[in-house]
Amino acid sequence: MPEECQVCRKPPISARHSYCARCHKWCSVRKEIRARVKTLKARYDPARDIFTCTYLNIPLNETDQDAPDALTFHHPIPKKRGKIKVSCSFYNAMISDLTDTEARRAVLALARRFQQGTAVDRKALRFRYWNRAPIKPPRIAGVPPFRAWRADECPICEKPPVPNTLYCARCHKMADAPDFSMVKLQALKEAYDPATDSFRCHYTGVAVDIQNLGRPWDLTYDHPMPGDGSRLVVAAYWVNVMKTQLSEDEFRAVVIEMARCFGTGEPFRMEVCEFRHWRKKA
Ligand SMILES: [Zn+2]
Ligand SMILES: [Zn+2]
């Protein structure tokens, strides 16, 4: 009979139990129990009586599952069962589709871009386990339909339009979505780079793919301020996913701070970001 909790070594609930009441909460599941016990044990700090995030070293919140620092279990290889690590909720959400190595590379590349303006090398980033469907246009009632008119030049890229239509053939494909709007048109216009005749991700500066196939570098629209529909920017799909419910300023601060933690091993400083919109997520 166990005399101590298998995770924290405190007295178990009873002689028949393997865990104390606190650890029981995390280990009383059907799947991945062994892996959970292993990672919890590894991340338990007896001196402070806390669990810390495997990646960002912050104390984990065990009571509020909606908090950005909530204790969660992260799959270092996306969706692969049996290998899990304790992590804070926001890291888990941001790194959902990337392996740890891929995530580090992506975060460091973004941080260098944000801090020094260093170009992101698209070929240096890997997304081996990326598995997402294309973004389906939502049908939101009340969005005014986009009124088409004839033009002498495509309103997005200024190339000649297809005769008797508004857009050039390329831009028409993007503008033909049921939820296309002036806000999206503005985002495309801002992202358009005439020198390369491509659309650049607002965050990485990398030319994105305009087909909506659900791939990491596909063009998506991101709300720089969550919940504010008045401005959109073009973002690569993977950046949009990583940005989660952060505002643009918060995202930049979190990425730079994450890169600092990866480099130094020091704990993430939660004060760099307020996570203002975090709890409003669906
Ligand atoms: Zn325990
Ligand atoms: Zn065009």
Coordinates of C-alpha atoms and ligand atoms in Angstrom, one line a residue:
M1 CA 0.0 0.0 0.0
P2 CA 1.4 3.4 -0.9
E3 CA 2.4 5.5 2.1
E4 CA 3.1 8.6 0.0
C5 CA 1.7 10.3 -3.0
Q6 CA 3.4 9.1 -6.1
V7 CA 3.9 12.6 -7.4
C8 CA 4.6 14.9 -4.5
R9 CA 5.3 12.3 -1.7
K10 CA 2.8 13.8 0.7
P11 CA 0.4 11.5 2.5
P12 CA -2.1 9.9 0.1
I13 CA -5.9 10.4 0.4
S14 CA -6.1 6.9 2.0
A15 CA -4.0 3.7 2.1
R16 CA -5.9 2.6 -1.0
H17 CA -5.0 5.7 -2.9
S18 CA -1.8 6.4 -4.9
Y19 CA -2.0 10.1 -4.7
C20 CA -2.8 13.0 -2.4
A21 CA -6.1 14.9 -3.0
R22 CA -4.3 17.6 -5.0
C23 CA -2.4 15.2 -7.3
H24 CA -5.4 12.9 -7.6
K25 CA -7.1 15.8 -9.5
W26 CA -4.4 15.5 -12.3
C27 CA -3.9 11.8 -12.3
S28 CA -7.4 10.3 -12.0
V29 CA -7.8 10.0 -15.7
R30 CA -8.2 7.0 -18.0
K31 CA -5.5 7.8 -20.4
E32 CA -1.8 8.8 -20.1
I33 CA -1.7 8.4 -16.4
R34 CA 1.9 7.1 -16.3
A35 CA 3.0 10.0 -18.5
R36 CA 1.2 12.5 -16.3
V37 CA 2.7 11.2 -13.1
K38 CA 6.1 11.3 -14.7
T39 CA 5.9 14.9 -15.9
L40 CA 4.2 16.1 -12.8
K41 CA 6.9 14.5 -10.6
A42 CA 9.6 16.1 -12.8
R43 CA 8.0 19.5 -12.5
Y44 CA 7.1 19.4 -8.8
D45 CA 9.1 21.8 -6.7
P46 CA 8.9 20.6 -3.1
A47 CA 10.5 23.7 -1.6
R48 CA 7.8 26.0 -3.0
D49 CA 5.2 23.3 -3.2
I50 CA 4.3 24.1 -6.8
F51 CA 4.4 22.7 -10.3
T52 CA 6.2 24.7 -12.9
C53 CA 5.9 24.8 -16.7
T54 CA 8.4 22.5 -18.5
Y55 CA 9.0 25.2 -21.1
L56 CA 8.6 28.6 -19.4
N57 CA 9.4 27.7 -15.8
I58 CA 6.5 29.7 -14.3
P59 CA 4.4 28.4 -11.3
L60 CA 1.3 26.8 -12.6
N61 CA -2.2 27.8 -11.6
E62 CA -4.0 24.6 -10.4
T63 CA -7.4 26.1 -9.6
D64 CA -8.4 28.3 -12.6
Q65 CA -8.4 26.4 -15.9
D66 CA -9.2 29.6 -17.8
A67 CA -6.1 31.4 -16.7
P68 CA -3.2 31.8 -19.1
D69 CA -0.9 30.2 -16.5
A70 CA -3.3 27.2 -15.9
L71 CA -1.7 23.8 -15.5
T72 CA -2.2 21.8 -18.7
F73 CA -0.6 18.8 -20.4
H74 CA 1.2 19.5 -23.7
H75 CA 2.0 17.0 -26.4
P76 CA 5.6 17.7 -27.5
I77 CA 4.8 15.8 -30.7
P78 CA 1.4 17.1 -31.8
K79 CA -1.4 14.7 -31.0
K80 CA 1.0 11.9 -30.2
R81 CA -0.3 10.1 -27.1
G82 CA 1.8 8.9 -24.3
K83 CA 4.4 11.6 -24.4
I84 CA 3.2 14.7 -22.5
K85 CA 4.8 17.5 -20.6
V86 CA 3.2 19.8 -17.9
S87 CA 2.9 23.3 -19.4
C88 CA 1.1 26.5 -18.9
S89 CA -2.1 27.0 -20.8
F90 CA -0.9 29.8 -23.1
Y91 CA 2.3 27.9 -24.2
N92 CA 0.1 24.9 -24.9
A93 CA -2.3 26.9 -27.0
M94 CA 0.4 28.8 -28.9
I95 CA 2.5 25.7 -29.7
S96 CA -0.4 23.4 -30.5
D97 CA 0.7 22.1 -33.9
L98 CA 4.5 22.4 -33.6
T99 CA 7.1 20.1 -32.1
D100 CA 9.2 21.6 -29.4
T101 CA 12.1 22.0 -31.8
E102 CA 9.9 23.6 -34.4
A103 CA 8.4 25.8 -31.8
R104 CA 11.7 27.1 -30.6
R105 CA 12.9 27.8 -34.1
A106 CA 9.7 29.6 -35.0
V107 CA 9.6 31.7 -31.7
L108 CA 13.3 32.7 -32.1
A109 CA 12.8 33.7 -35.7
L110 CA 9.8 35.8 -34.8
A111 CA 11.5 37.4 -31.8
R112 CA 14.5 38.4 -34.0
R113 CA 12.1 39.8 -36.6
F114 CA 10.2 41.8 -33.9
Q115 CA 13.4 43.0 -32.2
Q116 CA 15.9 43.6 -35.0
G117 CA 13.7 43.4 -38.1
T118 CA 15.6 40.3 -39.2
A119 CA 14.0 38.6 -42.2
V120 CA 12.3 35.3 -41.4
D121 CA 13.6 32.4 -43.5
R122 CA 10.6 30.5 -44.6
K123 CA 12.7 27.4 -45.5
A124 CA 14.3 27.3 -42.1
L125 CA 11.0 26.6 -40.4
R126 CA 9.4 23.2 -40.3
F127 CA 5.8 22.1 -39.6
R128 CA 6.0 18.3 -39.9
Y129 CA 2.8 17.6 -37.9
W130 CA 0.8 20.5 -39.1
N131 CA -2.7 19.2 -39.7
R132 CA -5.4 21.8 -40.1
A133 CA -8.3 22.3 -42.3
P134 CA -8.6 25.4 -44.5
I135 CA -10.4 28.2 -42.8
K136 CA -14.0 28.3 -43.8
P137 CA -15.5 31.7 -44.3
P138 CA -18.0 32.3 -41.5
R139 CA -21.4 33.5 -42.5
I140 CA -22.1 36.3 -40.1
A141 CA -25.5 38.0 -40.2
G142 CA -25.3 41.8 -40.4
V143 CA -22.0 42.0 -42.3
P144 CA -22.8 44.3 -45.3
P145 CA -22.2 42.6 -48.6
F146 CA -19.3 43.9 -50.5
R147 CA -20.5 46.0 -53.5
A148 CA -18.6 45.4 -56.6
W149 CA -18.0 48.0 -59.2
R150 CA -16.0 48.2 -62.4
A151 CA -12.5 49.5 -62.2
D152 CA -9.6 50.5 -64.5
E153 CA -7.2 48.8 -62.1
C154 CA -7.5 46.0 -59.5
P155 CA -8.3 47.8 -56.2
I156 CA -5.9 45.4 -54.4
C157 CA -2.8 45.1 -56.6
E158 CA -3.5 47.8 -59.3
K159 CA -3.0 45.5 -62.1
P160 CA -5.4 45.5 -65.1
P161 CA -8.7 43.8 -64.1
V162 CA -10.4 41.1 -66.0
P163 CA -12.4 43.0 -68.6
N164 CA -15.8 44.2 -67.2
T165 CA -15.0 43.1 -63.7
L166 CA -13.4 44.7 -60.6
Y167 CA -10.4 42.6 -59.8
C168 CA -7.5 41.0 -61.6
A169 CA -7.9 37.2 -62.0
R170 CA -5.6 36.5 -59.0
C171 CA -7.2 38.9 -56.6
H172 CA -10.7 37.8 -57.8
K173 CA -10.1 34.4 -56.3
M174 CA -9.5 35.9 -52.8
A175 CA -12.3 38.5 -53.1
D176 CA -14.9 36.0 -54.2
A177 CA -15.5 34.7 -50.6
P178 CA -18.9 35.3 -49.2
D179 CA -17.5 37.2 -46.2
F180 CA -15.1 39.4 -48.2
S181 CA -15.3 43.0 -47.0
M182 CA -13.7 46.4 -47.3
V183 CA -11.7 45.5 -44.1
K184 CA -10.2 42.5 -45.9
L185 CA -9.6 44.4 -49.0
Q186 CA -7.7 47.0 -47.0
A187 CA -5.7 44.2 -45.3
L188 CA -4.7 42.7 -48.7
K189 CA -3.8 46.2 -50.1
E190 CA -1.5 46.7 -47.1
A191 CA 0.1 43.3 -47.5
Y192 CA 0.6 43.6 -51.2
D193 CA 4.2 43.9 -52.3
P194 CA 4.4 45.1 -55.9
A195 CA 8.2 44.3 -56.1
T196 CA 7.5 40.6 -55.8
D197 CA 3.8 40.7 -56.7
S198 CA 3.0 38.8 -53.5
F199 CA 1.2 39.3 -50.2
R200 CA 3.4 39.5 -47.1
C201 CA 2.6 38.3 -43.6
H202 CA 2.2 41.3 -41.3
Y203 CA 4.3 39.5 -38.6
T204 CA 7.0 37.6 -40.5
G205 CA 7.2 39.7 -43.6
V206 CA 7.2 36.4 -45.6
A207 CA 5.3 36.1 -48.8
V208 CA 2.3 33.8 -48.1
D209 CA 0.5 31.4 -50.3
I210 CA -2.9 32.6 -51.5
Q211 CA -4.6 29.3 -51.9
N212 CA -6.7 28.4 -48.9
L213 CA -5.6 24.8 -48.4
G214 CA -5.0 24.8 -44.7
R215 CA -1.2 24.9 -44.9
P216 CA 1.1 26.7 -42.5
W217 CA 2.0 29.5 -45.0
D218 CA -1.4 30.1 -46.3
L219 CA -2.9 33.6 -46.2
T220 CA -5.2 34.2 -43.3
Y221 CA -6.7 37.3 -41.8
D222 CA -5.8 38.2 -38.3
H223 CA -7.4 40.6 -35.8
P224 CA -4.5 42.7 -34.4
M225 CA -6.9 43.5 -31.6
P226 CA -9.0 40.4 -30.7
G227 CA -12.7 41.2 -31.1
D228 CA -12.2 44.4 -33.0
G229 CA -13.4 43.8 -36.6
S230 CA -12.5 47.2 -37.9
R231 CA -8.9 46.2 -38.8
L232 CA -7.4 43.0 -40.2
V233 CA -3.9 42.1 -41.2
V234 CA -2.7 39.4 -43.5
A235 CA -0.9 36.7 -41.5
A236 CA 0.5 33.2 -42.3
Y237 CA -1.8 30.6 -40.9
W238 CA 0.7 29.3 -38.4
V239 CA 1.4 32.8 -37.0
N240 CA -2.4 33.4 -36.7
V241 CA -2.7 30.1 -34.7
M242 CA 0.3 31.0 -32.5
K243 CA -1.1 34.5 -31.8
T244 CA -4.1 32.9 -30.2
Q245 CA -6.2 35.5 -28.2
L246 CA -3.3 38.0 -27.9
S247 CA -3.4 41.5 -29.2
E248 CA -0.5 42.4 -31.5
D249 CA 1.4 44.2 -28.8
E250 CA 0.9 41.3 -26.4
F251 CA 1.9 38.8 -29.0
R252 CA 5.2 40.6 -29.7
A253 CA 5.9 40.9 -26.0
V254 CA 5.1 37.2 -25.3
V255 CA 7.2 36.0 -28.2
I256 CA 10.2 38.2 -27.2
E257 CA 9.9 37.0 -23.6
M258 CA 9.6 33.4 -24.7
A259 CA 12.8 33.7 -26.8
R260 CA 14.6 35.2 -23.7
C261 CA 13.4 32.2 -21.6
F262 CA 14.6 29.7 -24.2
G263 CA 17.9 31.4 -24.3
T264 CA 18.5 31.8 -20.6
G265 CA 16.4 29.1 -19.0
E266 CA 15.0 31.8 -16.7
P267 CA 11.3 31.9 -15.8
F268 CA 8.8 33.7 -18.1
R269 CA 7.9 37.1 -16.6
M270 CA 4.1 37.1 -16.7
E271 CA 4.1 40.9 -16.2
V272 CA 5.2 41.4 -19.8
C273 CA 1.6 40.7 -20.9
E274 CA -1.8 41.3 -19.4
F275 CA -3.5 38.6 -21.5
R276 CA -6.5 40.9 -21.6
H277 CA -8.5 38.9 -24.0
W278 CA -7.5 35.4 -22.8
R279 CA -10.7 34.5 -20.9
K280 CA -13.0 35.6 -23.7
K281 CA -11.9 32.8 -25.9
A282 CA -14.6 30.4 -27.0
Ligands
ZN1 ZN 0.5 14.7 -4.4
ZN2 ZN -5.2 42.2 -58.2

